[in-house]
mmCIF file of C-alpha atoms in Angstrom:
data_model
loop_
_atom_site.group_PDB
_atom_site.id
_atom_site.type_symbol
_atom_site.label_atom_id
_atom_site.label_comp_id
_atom_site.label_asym_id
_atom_site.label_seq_id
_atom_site.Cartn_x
_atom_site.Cartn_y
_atom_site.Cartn_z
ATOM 1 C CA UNK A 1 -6.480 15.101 -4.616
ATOM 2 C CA UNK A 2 -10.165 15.098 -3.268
ATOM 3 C CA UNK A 3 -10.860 12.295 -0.502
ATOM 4 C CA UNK A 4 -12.438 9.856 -2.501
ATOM 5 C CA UNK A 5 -10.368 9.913 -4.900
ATOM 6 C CA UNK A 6 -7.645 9.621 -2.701
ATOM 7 C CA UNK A 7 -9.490 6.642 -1.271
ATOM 8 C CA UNK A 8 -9.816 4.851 -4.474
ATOM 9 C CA UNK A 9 -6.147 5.705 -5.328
ATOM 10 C CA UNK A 10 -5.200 4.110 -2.181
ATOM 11 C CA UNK A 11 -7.469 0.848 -2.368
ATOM 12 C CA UNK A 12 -6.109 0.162 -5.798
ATOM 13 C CA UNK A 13 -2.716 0.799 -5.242
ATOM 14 C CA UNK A 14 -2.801 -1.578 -2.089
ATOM 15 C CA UNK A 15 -4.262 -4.095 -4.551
ATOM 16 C CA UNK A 16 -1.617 -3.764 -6.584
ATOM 17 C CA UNK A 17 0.990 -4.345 -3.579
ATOM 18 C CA UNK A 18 -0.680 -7.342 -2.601
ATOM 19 C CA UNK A 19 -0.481 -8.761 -6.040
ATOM 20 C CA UNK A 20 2.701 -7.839 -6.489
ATOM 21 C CA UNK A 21 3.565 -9.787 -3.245
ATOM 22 C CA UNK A 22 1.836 -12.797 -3.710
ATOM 23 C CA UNK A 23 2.124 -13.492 -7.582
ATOM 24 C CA UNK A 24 5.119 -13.589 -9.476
ATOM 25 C CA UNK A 25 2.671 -13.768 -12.668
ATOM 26 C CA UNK A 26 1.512 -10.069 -11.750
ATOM 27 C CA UNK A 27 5.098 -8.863 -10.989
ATOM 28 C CA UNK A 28 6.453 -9.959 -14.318
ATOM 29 C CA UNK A 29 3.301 -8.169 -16.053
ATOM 30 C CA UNK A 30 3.908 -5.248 -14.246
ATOM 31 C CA UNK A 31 7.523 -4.710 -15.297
ATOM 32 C CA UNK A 32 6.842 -6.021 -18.818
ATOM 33 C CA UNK A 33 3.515 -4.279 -19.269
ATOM 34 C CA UNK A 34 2.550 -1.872 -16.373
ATOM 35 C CA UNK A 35 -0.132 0.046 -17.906
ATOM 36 C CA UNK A 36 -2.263 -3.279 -17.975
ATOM 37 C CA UNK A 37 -1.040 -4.257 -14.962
ATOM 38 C CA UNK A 38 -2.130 -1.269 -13.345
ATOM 39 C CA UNK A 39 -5.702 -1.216 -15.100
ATOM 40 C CA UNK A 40 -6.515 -4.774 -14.115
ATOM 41 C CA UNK A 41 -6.060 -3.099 -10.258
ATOM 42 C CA UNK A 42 -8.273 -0.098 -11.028
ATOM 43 C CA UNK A 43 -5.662 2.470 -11.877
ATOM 44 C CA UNK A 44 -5.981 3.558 -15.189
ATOM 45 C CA UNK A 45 -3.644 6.058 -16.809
ATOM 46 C CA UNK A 46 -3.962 8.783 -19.623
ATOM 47 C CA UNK A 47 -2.834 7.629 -22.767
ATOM 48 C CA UNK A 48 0.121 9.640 -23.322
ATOM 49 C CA UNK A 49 1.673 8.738 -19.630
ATOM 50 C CA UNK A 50 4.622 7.254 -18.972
ATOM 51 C CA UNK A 51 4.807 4.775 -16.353
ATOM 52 C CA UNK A 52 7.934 3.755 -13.782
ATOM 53 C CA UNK A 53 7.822 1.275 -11.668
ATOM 54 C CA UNK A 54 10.597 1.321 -8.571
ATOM 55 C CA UNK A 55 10.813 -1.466 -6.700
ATOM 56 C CA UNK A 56 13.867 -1.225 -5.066
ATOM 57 C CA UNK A 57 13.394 1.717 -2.232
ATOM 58 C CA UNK A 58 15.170 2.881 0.673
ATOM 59 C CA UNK A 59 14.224 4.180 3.834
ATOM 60 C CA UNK A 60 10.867 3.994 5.034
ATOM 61 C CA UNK A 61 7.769 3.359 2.841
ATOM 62 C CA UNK A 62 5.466 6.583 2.985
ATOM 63 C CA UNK A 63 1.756 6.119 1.658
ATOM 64 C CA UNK A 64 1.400 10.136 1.881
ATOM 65 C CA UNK A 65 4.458 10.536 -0.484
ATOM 66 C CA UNK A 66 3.522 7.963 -3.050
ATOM 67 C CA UNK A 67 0.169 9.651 -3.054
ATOM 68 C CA UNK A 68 1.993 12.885 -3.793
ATOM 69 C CA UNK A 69 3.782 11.001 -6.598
ATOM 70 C CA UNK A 70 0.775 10.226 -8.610
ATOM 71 C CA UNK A 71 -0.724 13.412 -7.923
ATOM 72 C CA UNK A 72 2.545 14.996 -9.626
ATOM 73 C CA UNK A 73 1.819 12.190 -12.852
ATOM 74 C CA UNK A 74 -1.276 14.364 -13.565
ATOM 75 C CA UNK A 75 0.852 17.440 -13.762
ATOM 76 C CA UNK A 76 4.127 15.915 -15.402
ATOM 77 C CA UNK A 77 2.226 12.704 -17.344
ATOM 78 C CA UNK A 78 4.878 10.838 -15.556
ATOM 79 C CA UNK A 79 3.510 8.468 -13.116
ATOM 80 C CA UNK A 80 5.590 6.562 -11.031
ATOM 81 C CA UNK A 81 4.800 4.113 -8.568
ATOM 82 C CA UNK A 82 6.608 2.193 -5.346
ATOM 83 C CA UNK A 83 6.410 -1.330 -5.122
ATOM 84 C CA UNK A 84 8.721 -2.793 -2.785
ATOM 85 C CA UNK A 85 9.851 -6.410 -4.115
ATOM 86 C CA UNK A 86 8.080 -7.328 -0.068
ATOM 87 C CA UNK A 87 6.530 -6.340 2.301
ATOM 88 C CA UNK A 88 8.162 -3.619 4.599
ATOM 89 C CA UNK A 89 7.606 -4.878 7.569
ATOM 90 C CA UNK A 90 9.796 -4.798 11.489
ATOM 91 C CA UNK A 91 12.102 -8.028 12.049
ATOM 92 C CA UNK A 92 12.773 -7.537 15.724
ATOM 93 C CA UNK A 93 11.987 -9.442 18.506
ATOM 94 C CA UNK A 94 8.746 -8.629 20.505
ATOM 95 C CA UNK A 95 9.438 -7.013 24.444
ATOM 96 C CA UNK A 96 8.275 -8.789 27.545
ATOM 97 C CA UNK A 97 5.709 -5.216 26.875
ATOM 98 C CA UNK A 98 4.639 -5.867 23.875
ATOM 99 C CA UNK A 99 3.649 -9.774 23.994
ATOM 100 C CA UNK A 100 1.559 -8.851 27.148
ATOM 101 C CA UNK A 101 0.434 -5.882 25.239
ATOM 102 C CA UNK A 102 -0.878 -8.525 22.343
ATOM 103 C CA UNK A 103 -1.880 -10.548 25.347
ATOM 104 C CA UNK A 104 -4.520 -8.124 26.326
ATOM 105 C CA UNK A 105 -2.579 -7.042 29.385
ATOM 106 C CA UNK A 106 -3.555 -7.546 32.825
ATOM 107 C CA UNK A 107 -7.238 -5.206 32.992
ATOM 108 C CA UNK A 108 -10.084 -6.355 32.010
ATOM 109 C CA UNK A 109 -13.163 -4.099 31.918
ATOM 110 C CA UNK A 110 -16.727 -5.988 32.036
ATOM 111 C CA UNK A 111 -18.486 -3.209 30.978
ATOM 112 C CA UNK A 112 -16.564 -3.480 27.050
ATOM 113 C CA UNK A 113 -17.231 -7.216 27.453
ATOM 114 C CA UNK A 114 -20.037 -8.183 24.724
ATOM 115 C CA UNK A 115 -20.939 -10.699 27.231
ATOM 116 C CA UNK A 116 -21.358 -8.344 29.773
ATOM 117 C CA UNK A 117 -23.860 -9.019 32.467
ATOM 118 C CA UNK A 118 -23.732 -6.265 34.926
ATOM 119 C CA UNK A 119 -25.628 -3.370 34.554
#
């Protein structure tokens, strides 16, 4: 897949997600009629394809392999598509590191400052 159309692949597909996570309305139109689901997020299939959708998925999510599934839809005319029922995201509780880390940490460097006034 070229770069830009990887880059449009990926924009629509993350559209997509974040319908799919934030509108049951979507979710039910994109396991009752995923084609149209699909289009109204800018991915629009051949006519003959066949579309999955998989929403339950294991492991890890990997944007690199679901790009290599839809690149394998061109070949096969089978197009399938991850969408996790939510968001995969890390339910752990943040290290004394990493909340000073989000704190900004204990530097601070004037000369990265917008307001900077030495020069």
């Amino acid at each position: 897949m070229e770069p830009r159309e990887r880059s449009a692949f990926v924009s629509s597909y993350t559209k997509v997600l974040t319908a799919a996570w934030s509108n049951d309305d979507y979710v039910t139109q994109l396991e009752g009629n995923p084609r149209a689901a699909l289009a109204e997020q800018g991915l629009e299939l051949p006519a003959n394809a066949t579309v999955r959708i998989i929403r339950d998925i294991g492991g890890d999510p990997d944007l690199e392999a679901q790009v290599a599934l839809w690149e394998t839809g061109r070949t096969t005319g089978v197009y399938e598509l991850r969408v996790p029922s939510s968001p995969q995201i890390e339910d752990r509780e943040l290290s004394e590191a990493d909340l000073e880390a989000v704190a900004g940490g204990d530097t601070y460097c004037c000369c990265c400052s917008p307001c900077c006034c030495c020069t």
